[in-house]
């Protein structure tokens, strides 16, 4: 017996409503997990056109483990125009909105105060001494851009938080909550998952420049901060600890602050991004130590993450509950079980901020 016409119309209207709701949630990316509204945040990826295959792997990891439920947008940045192949191969990996932008030339070139002949000579010296990426010019532009310029890109201006994503990484555990929401609710401004010692031959004068900054701008440094983690002698020397910034989640107001901008501009004028090989990881980490309280920096100890070389792997119930596939006892990969992982354990030893 055929359905009455009025009932058929009702079913059709219901179907249209369901399709419309799906489109609203998944195509316009307005996703509300439970009762928690999504944060104004994005994944940010610095990439070259030939990175598309490795990035498909990275995106598959983060989509399967987290973002297929949240649909946070992606921002891809490149110093060259993105190819149609790159755009097609990355856009197809997600339902989320995807933005592609070219880095302004002034953010990927030598500032006027840099002596390029001297810079080339120093690259040659560092290469001869066996310094990692010692002779790479592009690596230095990348480090400078990631240290203080990426968040100035026009595509980044619309966002309040960012999560850095790179080619060739793995997320080895499910992420069953929203780290962005966690950070916003708990007033966390910087978050990490791997802490490691820096290669000190890449930054021979960085701490000298940091001390000059502290002497020049004492008014910008709060009386309580996280300095102890990077210097056990009240700022005389740097112990090399830094957050491995290939994974970081940050409140962009930290990088946009007067304190951080003044710090980056000071270091930029010192020339070490080009005359040495200052990396964005120690720059970000030292800034966090100078300007943030311990409670404003968070170790996402339950996020399983691998970057070629090292991994962080949770253990115990977190390993089981989050369907982890990494081996927490693998000393060849798991940073917290290796001598290079002391910085992670020492973060936990950092005294809490005194309360009035």
Tab-separated table of C-alpha atoms in Angstrom:
chain	number	residue	atom	x	y	z
A	1	UNK	CA	0.000	0.000	0.000
A	2	UNK	CA	1.615	3.344	-1.043
A	3	UNK	CA	2.381	5.941	1.628
A	4	UNK	CA	-0.082	8.828	1.949
A	5	UNK	CA	1.150	11.891	0.118
A	6	UNK	CA	1.325	13.994	3.307
A	7	UNK	CA	3.496	11.379	5.041
A	8	UNK	CA	5.780	11.117	2.027
A	9	UNK	CA	6.253	14.906	2.019
A	10	UNK	CA	7.042	14.778	5.739
A	11	UNK	CA	9.748	12.144	5.166
A	12	UNK	CA	11.234	14.145	2.337
A	13	UNK	CA	11.380	17.284	4.495
A	14	UNK	CA	13.041	15.294	7.282
A	15	UNK	CA	15.646	13.956	4.848
A	16	UNK	CA	16.350	17.464	3.550
A	17	UNK	CA	16.754	18.676	7.140
A	18	UNK	CA	19.219	15.915	7.996
A	19	UNK	CA	21.272	16.632	4.863
A	20	UNK	CA	21.221	20.346	5.665
A	21	UNK	CA	22.390	19.736	9.231
A	22	UNK	CA	25.213	17.497	7.996
A	23	UNK	CA	26.273	20.195	5.549
A	24	UNK	CA	26.195	22.834	8.292
A	25	UNK	CA	28.341	20.735	10.603
A	26	UNK	CA	30.787	19.242	8.132
A	27	UNK	CA	30.967	21.591	5.176
A	28	UNK	CA	30.778	24.896	7.011
A	29	UNK	CA	32.850	23.415	9.809
A	30	UNK	CA	30.640	24.474	12.723
A	31	UNK	CA	31.207	21.488	14.983
A	32	UNK	CA	30.130	21.272	18.608
A	33	UNK	CA	31.520	18.187	20.396
A	34	UNK	CA	29.156	17.562	23.278
A	35	UNK	CA	28.448	20.859	25.004
A	36	UNK	CA	31.856	22.391	24.188
A	37	UNK	CA	31.982	24.975	21.392
A	38	UNK	CA	34.957	24.703	19.098
A	39	UNK	CA	37.838	27.137	19.621
A	40	UNK	CA	38.892	29.588	16.902
A	41	UNK	CA	41.969	27.584	15.936
A	42	UNK	CA	43.782	25.927	13.047
A	43	UNK	CA	46.541	23.546	12.068
A	44	UNK	CA	49.457	25.403	10.500
A	45	UNK	CA	51.781	23.669	8.049
A	46	UNK	CA	54.957	25.087	6.506
A	47	UNK	CA	55.546	22.974	3.412
A	48	UNK	CA	57.097	22.742	-0.034
A	49	UNK	CA	55.316	21.418	-3.091
A	50	UNK	CA	57.137	18.084	-3.062
A	51	UNK	CA	56.055	17.445	0.555
A	52	UNK	CA	52.519	16.467	-0.436
A	53	UNK	CA	53.009	12.713	-0.095
A	54	UNK	CA	54.515	12.918	3.409
A	55	UNK	CA	51.812	15.396	4.365
A	56	UNK	CA	49.065	13.032	3.256
A	57	UNK	CA	50.492	10.581	5.800
A	58	UNK	CA	50.587	13.278	8.500
A	59	UNK	CA	47.055	14.432	7.741
A	60	UNK	CA	45.747	10.871	7.739
A	61	UNK	CA	47.291	10.452	11.193
A	62	UNK	CA	45.798	13.596	12.720
A	63	UNK	CA	42.439	13.143	10.976
A	64	UNK	CA	42.036	9.524	12.109
A	65	UNK	CA	43.222	10.175	15.650
A	66	UNK	CA	41.516	13.542	16.214
A	67	UNK	CA	40.354	15.965	13.571
A	68	UNK	CA	37.739	13.884	11.752
A	69	UNK	CA	35.573	14.565	14.833
A	70	UNK	CA	36.377	18.280	15.116
A	71	UNK	CA	37.136	19.570	11.614
A	72	UNK	CA	39.597	22.278	12.554
A	73	UNK	CA	40.835	24.090	9.423
A	74	UNK	CA	44.325	23.894	7.956
A	75	UNK	CA	46.599	26.737	6.866
A	76	UNK	CA	49.382	25.730	4.453
A	77	UNK	CA	52.232	28.197	3.914
A	78	UNK	CA	55.037	28.069	1.347
A	79	UNK	CA	57.689	30.513	0.164
A	80	UNK	CA	56.683	29.539	-3.397
A	81	UNK	CA	53.187	29.333	-4.938
A	82	UNK	CA	51.517	26.011	-4.170
A	83	UNK	CA	51.128	23.712	-7.156
A	84	UNK	CA	47.759	22.348	-8.243
A	85	UNK	CA	49.060	18.881	-7.417
A	86	UNK	CA	49.896	19.872	-3.836
A	87	UNK	CA	46.500	21.495	-3.342
A	88	UNK	CA	44.597	18.534	-4.767
A	89	UNK	CA	46.571	15.956	-2.804
A	90	UNK	CA	46.184	17.712	0.548
A	91	UNK	CA	42.647	19.066	0.200
A	92	UNK	CA	41.353	15.547	-0.443
A	93	UNK	CA	42.558	14.340	2.975
A	94	UNK	CA	40.059	16.292	5.076
A	95	UNK	CA	36.492	17.575	5.214
A	96	UNK	CA	37.756	20.661	7.021
A	97	UNK	CA	38.364	24.018	5.420
A	98	UNK	CA	41.837	24.408	3.893
A	99	UNK	CA	43.731	27.646	3.202
A	100	UNK	CA	46.845	28.011	1.030
A	101	UNK	CA	49.124	31.031	1.259
A	102	UNK	CA	52.464	32.258	-0.043
A	103	UNK	CA	54.923	33.749	2.436
A	104	UNK	CA	55.726	37.424	1.762
A	105	UNK	CA	59.211	37.810	0.302
A	106	UNK	CA	60.290	40.057	3.181
A	107	UNK	CA	59.624	37.167	5.576
A	108	UNK	CA	61.803	34.734	3.607
A	109	UNK	CA	64.823	36.872	2.741
A	110	UNK	CA	67.730	38.666	4.394
A	111	UNK	CA	66.935	41.732	6.522
A	112	UNK	CA	68.861	44.807	5.501
A	113	UNK	CA	71.148	44.610	8.547
A	114	UNK	CA	72.523	41.170	7.671
A	115	UNK	CA	75.911	40.993	5.919
A	116	UNK	CA	75.258	38.237	3.386
A	117	UNK	CA	78.955	37.686	2.677
A	118	UNK	CA	79.553	37.088	6.378
A	119	UNK	CA	76.498	34.819	6.531
A	120	UNK	CA	77.787	32.696	3.634
A	121	UNK	CA	81.207	32.441	5.282
A	122	UNK	CA	79.667	31.321	8.572
A	123	UNK	CA	77.575	28.678	6.807
A	124	UNK	CA	80.731	27.311	5.228
A	125	UNK	CA	82.499	27.216	8.614
A	126	UNK	CA	79.622	25.422	10.287
A	127	UNK	CA	79.405	22.891	7.482
A	128	UNK	CA	83.121	22.147	7.809
A	129	UNK	CA	82.625	21.602	11.549
A	130	UNK	CA	79.846	19.098	10.878
A	131	UNK	CA	77.018	21.202	12.317
A	132	UNK	CA	73.596	19.795	11.363
A	133	UNK	CA	72.161	21.874	8.492
A	134	UNK	CA	75.274	24.004	8.901
A	135	UNK	CA	75.413	25.002	5.234
A	136	UNK	CA	71.678	25.303	4.591
A	137	UNK	CA	70.461	28.766	3.682
A	138	UNK	CA	66.787	27.753	3.396
A	139	UNK	CA	66.844	26.132	6.840
A	140	UNK	CA	67.864	29.460	8.348
A	141	UNK	CA	65.038	31.298	6.600
A	142	UNK	CA	62.670	28.625	7.911
A	143	UNK	CA	63.912	28.994	11.497
A	144	UNK	CA	63.568	32.770	11.398
A	145	UNK	CA	60.078	32.541	9.880
A	146	UNK	CA	58.885	29.994	12.449
A	147	UNK	CA	60.467	31.975	15.282
A	148	UNK	CA	58.680	35.243	14.787
A	149	UNK	CA	56.901	35.690	11.473
A	150	UNK	CA	54.508	32.816	10.742
A	151	UNK	CA	51.735	34.250	12.909
A	152	UNK	CA	51.978	37.562	11.038
A	153	UNK	CA	50.811	35.973	7.784
A	154	UNK	CA	47.420	37.384	6.687
A	155	UNK	CA	45.817	33.922	6.742
A	156	UNK	CA	46.769	33.515	10.403
A	157	UNK	CA	45.174	36.766	11.553
A	158	UNK	CA	41.710	35.204	11.842
A	159	UNK	CA	42.787	32.566	14.387
A	160	UNK	CA	43.368	32.650	18.150
A	161	UNK	CA	45.186	29.307	18.571
A	162	UNK	CA	47.345	27.151	16.341
A	163	UNK	CA	48.660	23.583	16.236
A	164	UNK	CA	51.813	22.975	14.222
A	165	UNK	CA	51.807	20.048	11.810
A	166	UNK	CA	54.748	18.772	9.769
A	167	UNK	CA	55.402	16.218	7.020
A	168	UNK	CA	56.426	12.738	8.106
A	169	UNK	CA	55.089	12.750	11.670
A	170	UNK	CA	52.836	10.229	13.393
A	171	UNK	CA	50.130	10.492	16.017
A	172	UNK	CA	50.280	7.130	17.736
A	173	UNK	CA	47.338	7.435	20.160
A	174	UNK	CA	43.733	8.596	19.882
A	175	UNK	CA	43.110	12.126	21.131
A	176	UNK	CA	39.682	11.815	22.712
A	177	UNK	CA	39.216	15.427	23.776
A	178	UNK	CA	39.906	18.829	22.284
A	179	UNK	CA	43.356	20.170	23.306
A	180	UNK	CA	42.380	23.646	22.118
A	181	UNK	CA	39.366	23.708	24.442
A	182	UNK	CA	41.502	22.316	27.282
A	183	UNK	CA	44.034	25.102	26.800
A	184	UNK	CA	41.434	27.850	26.623
A	185	UNK	CA	39.569	26.640	29.719
A	186	UNK	CA	42.786	26.328	31.732
A	187	UNK	CA	44.401	29.557	30.452
A	188	UNK	CA	47.340	27.662	28.952
A	189	UNK	CA	49.326	29.660	26.425
A	190	UNK	CA	51.905	27.133	25.232
A	191	UNK	CA	51.831	23.330	25.054
A	192	UNK	CA	54.324	20.650	24.059
A	193	UNK	CA	54.880	16.901	24.050
A	194	UNK	CA	58.668	16.399	23.592
A	195	UNK	CA	61.403	18.314	25.432
A	196	UNK	CA	65.016	17.741	24.437
A	197	UNK	CA	68.501	19.234	24.642
A	198	UNK	CA	69.556	21.616	21.900
A	199	UNK	CA	72.651	21.043	19.765
A	200	UNK	CA	74.726	23.758	21.358
A	201	UNK	CA	77.032	24.141	18.344
A	202	UNK	CA	74.061	25.636	16.474
A	203	UNK	CA	73.528	28.453	19.003
A	204	UNK	CA	76.943	29.403	20.458
A	205	UNK	CA	75.963	33.030	21.252
A	206	UNK	CA	72.177	32.760	21.651
A	207	UNK	CA	72.247	32.896	25.435
A	208	UNK	CA	74.634	35.867	25.362
A	209	UNK	CA	72.025	37.697	23.294
A	210	UNK	CA	69.235	36.567	25.646
A	211	UNK	CA	71.158	38.012	28.606
A	212	UNK	CA	71.585	41.287	26.714
A	213	UNK	CA	67.829	41.336	26.166
A	214	UNK	CA	67.135	40.665	29.859
A	215	UNK	CA	69.480	43.520	30.802
A	216	UNK	CA	67.925	45.877	28.234
A	217	UNK	CA	64.264	45.046	28.934
A	218	UNK	CA	63.925	44.023	32.598
A	219	UNK	CA	60.482	45.654	32.647
A	220	UNK	CA	59.113	42.981	30.274
A	221	UNK	CA	60.135	40.017	32.428
A	222	UNK	CA	57.730	39.042	35.233
A	223	UNK	CA	59.137	38.482	38.703
A	224	UNK	CA	57.927	34.865	38.611
A	225	UNK	CA	58.328	32.797	35.466
A	226	UNK	CA	59.725	29.438	34.270
A	227	UNK	CA	63.354	30.522	33.897
A	228	UNK	CA	64.607	27.793	36.249
A	229	UNK	CA	63.838	25.168	33.582
A	230	UNK	CA	66.365	26.628	31.136
A	231	UNK	CA	68.887	28.095	33.591
A	232	UNK	CA	69.726	26.707	37.029
A	233	UNK	CA	72.029	29.597	37.890
A	234	UNK	CA	69.518	32.439	37.668
A	235	UNK	CA	70.249	33.269	34.036
A	236	UNK	CA	74.039	33.008	33.928
A	237	UNK	CA	74.090	29.987	31.601
A	238	UNK	CA	71.658	28.062	29.398
A	239	UNK	CA	71.277	24.325	30.013
A	240	UNK	CA	70.053	23.612	26.472
A	241	UNK	CA	66.540	22.423	27.345
A	242	UNK	CA	63.859	23.292	24.825
A	243	UNK	CA	60.447	22.150	23.678
A	244	UNK	CA	60.693	20.402	20.314
A	245	UNK	CA	58.579	22.819	18.345
A	246	UNK	CA	57.665	20.508	15.469
A	247	UNK	CA	54.795	19.780	17.857
A	248	UNK	CA	53.435	22.777	19.647
A	249	UNK	CA	50.008	24.191	20.350
A	250	UNK	CA	49.920	27.845	21.284
A	251	UNK	CA	47.618	30.684	22.154
A	252	UNK	CA	48.632	33.125	19.423
A	253	UNK	CA	48.167	36.060	21.784
A	254	UNK	CA	51.449	34.916	23.355
A	255	UNK	CA	53.358	35.360	20.090
A	256	UNK	CA	51.489	38.573	19.308
A	257	UNK	CA	52.263	40.070	22.715
A	258	UNK	CA	54.518	43.082	23.192
A	259	UNK	CA	56.907	40.909	25.223
A	260	UNK	CA	57.378	38.232	22.578
A	261	UNK	CA	57.507	40.652	19.652
A	262	UNK	CA	60.155	42.754	21.405
A	263	UNK	CA	62.132	39.598	22.217
A	264	UNK	CA	62.037	38.297	18.641
A	265	UNK	CA	62.919	41.685	17.136
A	266	UNK	CA	65.877	41.974	19.502
A	267	UNK	CA	67.197	38.520	18.565
A	268	UNK	CA	66.580	39.172	14.877
A	269	UNK	CA	68.799	42.257	15.059
A	270	UNK	CA	71.535	40.211	16.732
A	271	UNK	CA	71.950	38.254	13.481
A	272	UNK	CA	72.182	34.739	14.905
A	273	UNK	CA	69.503	33.302	12.638
A	274	UNK	CA	71.974	33.774	9.770
A	275	UNK	CA	75.453	34.031	11.308
A	276	UNK	CA	74.818	30.922	13.406
A	277	UNK	CA	71.851	28.549	13.113
A	278	UNK	CA	69.443	29.634	15.796
A	279	UNK	CA	66.345	27.453	15.725
A	280	UNK	CA	62.761	28.350	16.462
A	281	UNK	CA	62.574	25.660	19.183
A	282	UNK	CA	65.034	27.301	21.616
A	283	UNK	CA	63.683	30.752	20.747
A	284	UNK	CA	60.097	29.737	21.549
A	285	UNK	CA	61.171	27.799	24.634
A	286	UNK	CA	63.353	30.524	26.126
A	287	UNK	CA	60.564	33.036	25.524
A	288	UNK	CA	58.085	30.771	27.321
A	289	UNK	CA	60.549	30.439	30.209
A	290	UNK	CA	61.036	34.205	30.409
A	291	UNK	CA	57.449	35.380	30.054
A	292	UNK	CA	55.126	32.572	31.218
A	293	UNK	CA	54.290	31.002	34.543
A	294	UNK	CA	54.601	27.234	34.876
A	295	UNK	CA	50.800	26.935	34.920
A	296	UNK	CA	50.606	28.642	31.518
A	297	UNK	CA	52.725	25.923	29.884
A	298	UNK	CA	51.388	22.380	29.548
A	299	UNK	CA	52.901	18.981	28.782
A	300	UNK	CA	50.401	16.910	26.788
A	301	UNK	CA	51.772	13.750	28.307
A	302	UNK	CA	48.856	11.662	26.988
A	303	UNK	CA	49.433	12.501	23.301
A	304	UNK	CA	51.514	9.892	21.490
A	305	UNK	CA	53.650	11.693	18.922
A	306	UNK	CA	56.531	10.707	16.661
A	307	UNK	CA	58.836	12.946	14.669
A	308	UNK	CA	61.721	11.280	12.816
A	309	UNK	CA	64.324	10.757	15.508
A	310	UNK	CA	62.223	10.725	18.670
A	311	UNK	CA	58.774	9.965	19.994
A	312	UNK	CA	56.739	10.613	23.083
A	313	UNK	CA	54.711	7.549	24.062
A	314	UNK	CA	52.271	7.471	26.993
A	315	UNK	CA	52.189	4.464	29.299
A	316	UNK	CA	49.772	2.755	31.684
A	317	UNK	CA	46.042	3.339	31.324
A	318	UNK	CA	46.512	6.197	28.865
A	319	UNK	CA	48.300	3.826	26.472
A	320	UNK	CA	45.417	1.339	26.614
A	321	UNK	CA	42.524	3.793	26.684
A	322	UNK	CA	43.807	5.812	23.723
A	323	UNK	CA	44.618	2.777	21.537
A	324	UNK	CA	48.301	3.651	21.321
A	325	UNK	CA	50.564	1.758	18.932
A	326	UNK	CA	53.952	3.116	20.064
A	327	UNK	CA	56.287	1.300	22.452
A	328	UNK	CA	56.933	3.364	25.612
A	329	UNK	CA	59.893	1.119	26.486
A	330	UNK	CA	61.742	1.647	23.204
A	331	UNK	CA	64.825	3.545	24.368
A	332	UNK	CA	65.953	4.145	20.785
A	333	UNK	CA	62.868	6.322	20.138
A	334	UNK	CA	61.045	7.211	23.343
A	335	UNK	CA	62.591	10.456	24.531
A	336	UNK	CA	61.597	10.131	28.191
A	337	UNK	CA	63.560	6.851	28.406
A	338	UNK	CA	66.728	8.298	26.879
A	339	UNK	CA	69.427	10.544	28.326
A	340	UNK	CA	68.302	13.270	25.942
A	341	UNK	CA	64.901	13.192	27.628
A	342	UNK	CA	65.968	14.639	30.974
A	343	UNK	CA	64.396	17.966	30.028
A	344	UNK	CA	60.905	16.413	30.106
A	345	UNK	CA	61.410	15.016	33.604
A	346	UNK	CA	62.978	18.259	34.814
A	347	UNK	CA	59.948	20.215	33.661
A	348	UNK	CA	57.959	18.276	36.242
A	349	UNK	CA	60.511	19.366	38.868
A	350	UNK	CA	59.924	23.049	38.080
A	351	UNK	CA	58.471	24.654	41.230
A	352	UNK	CA	54.886	25.850	41.029
A	353	UNK	CA	54.357	29.583	40.847
A	354	UNK	CA	54.087	31.047	44.368
A	355	UNK	CA	50.620	32.312	45.187
A	356	UNK	CA	50.079	35.479	47.168
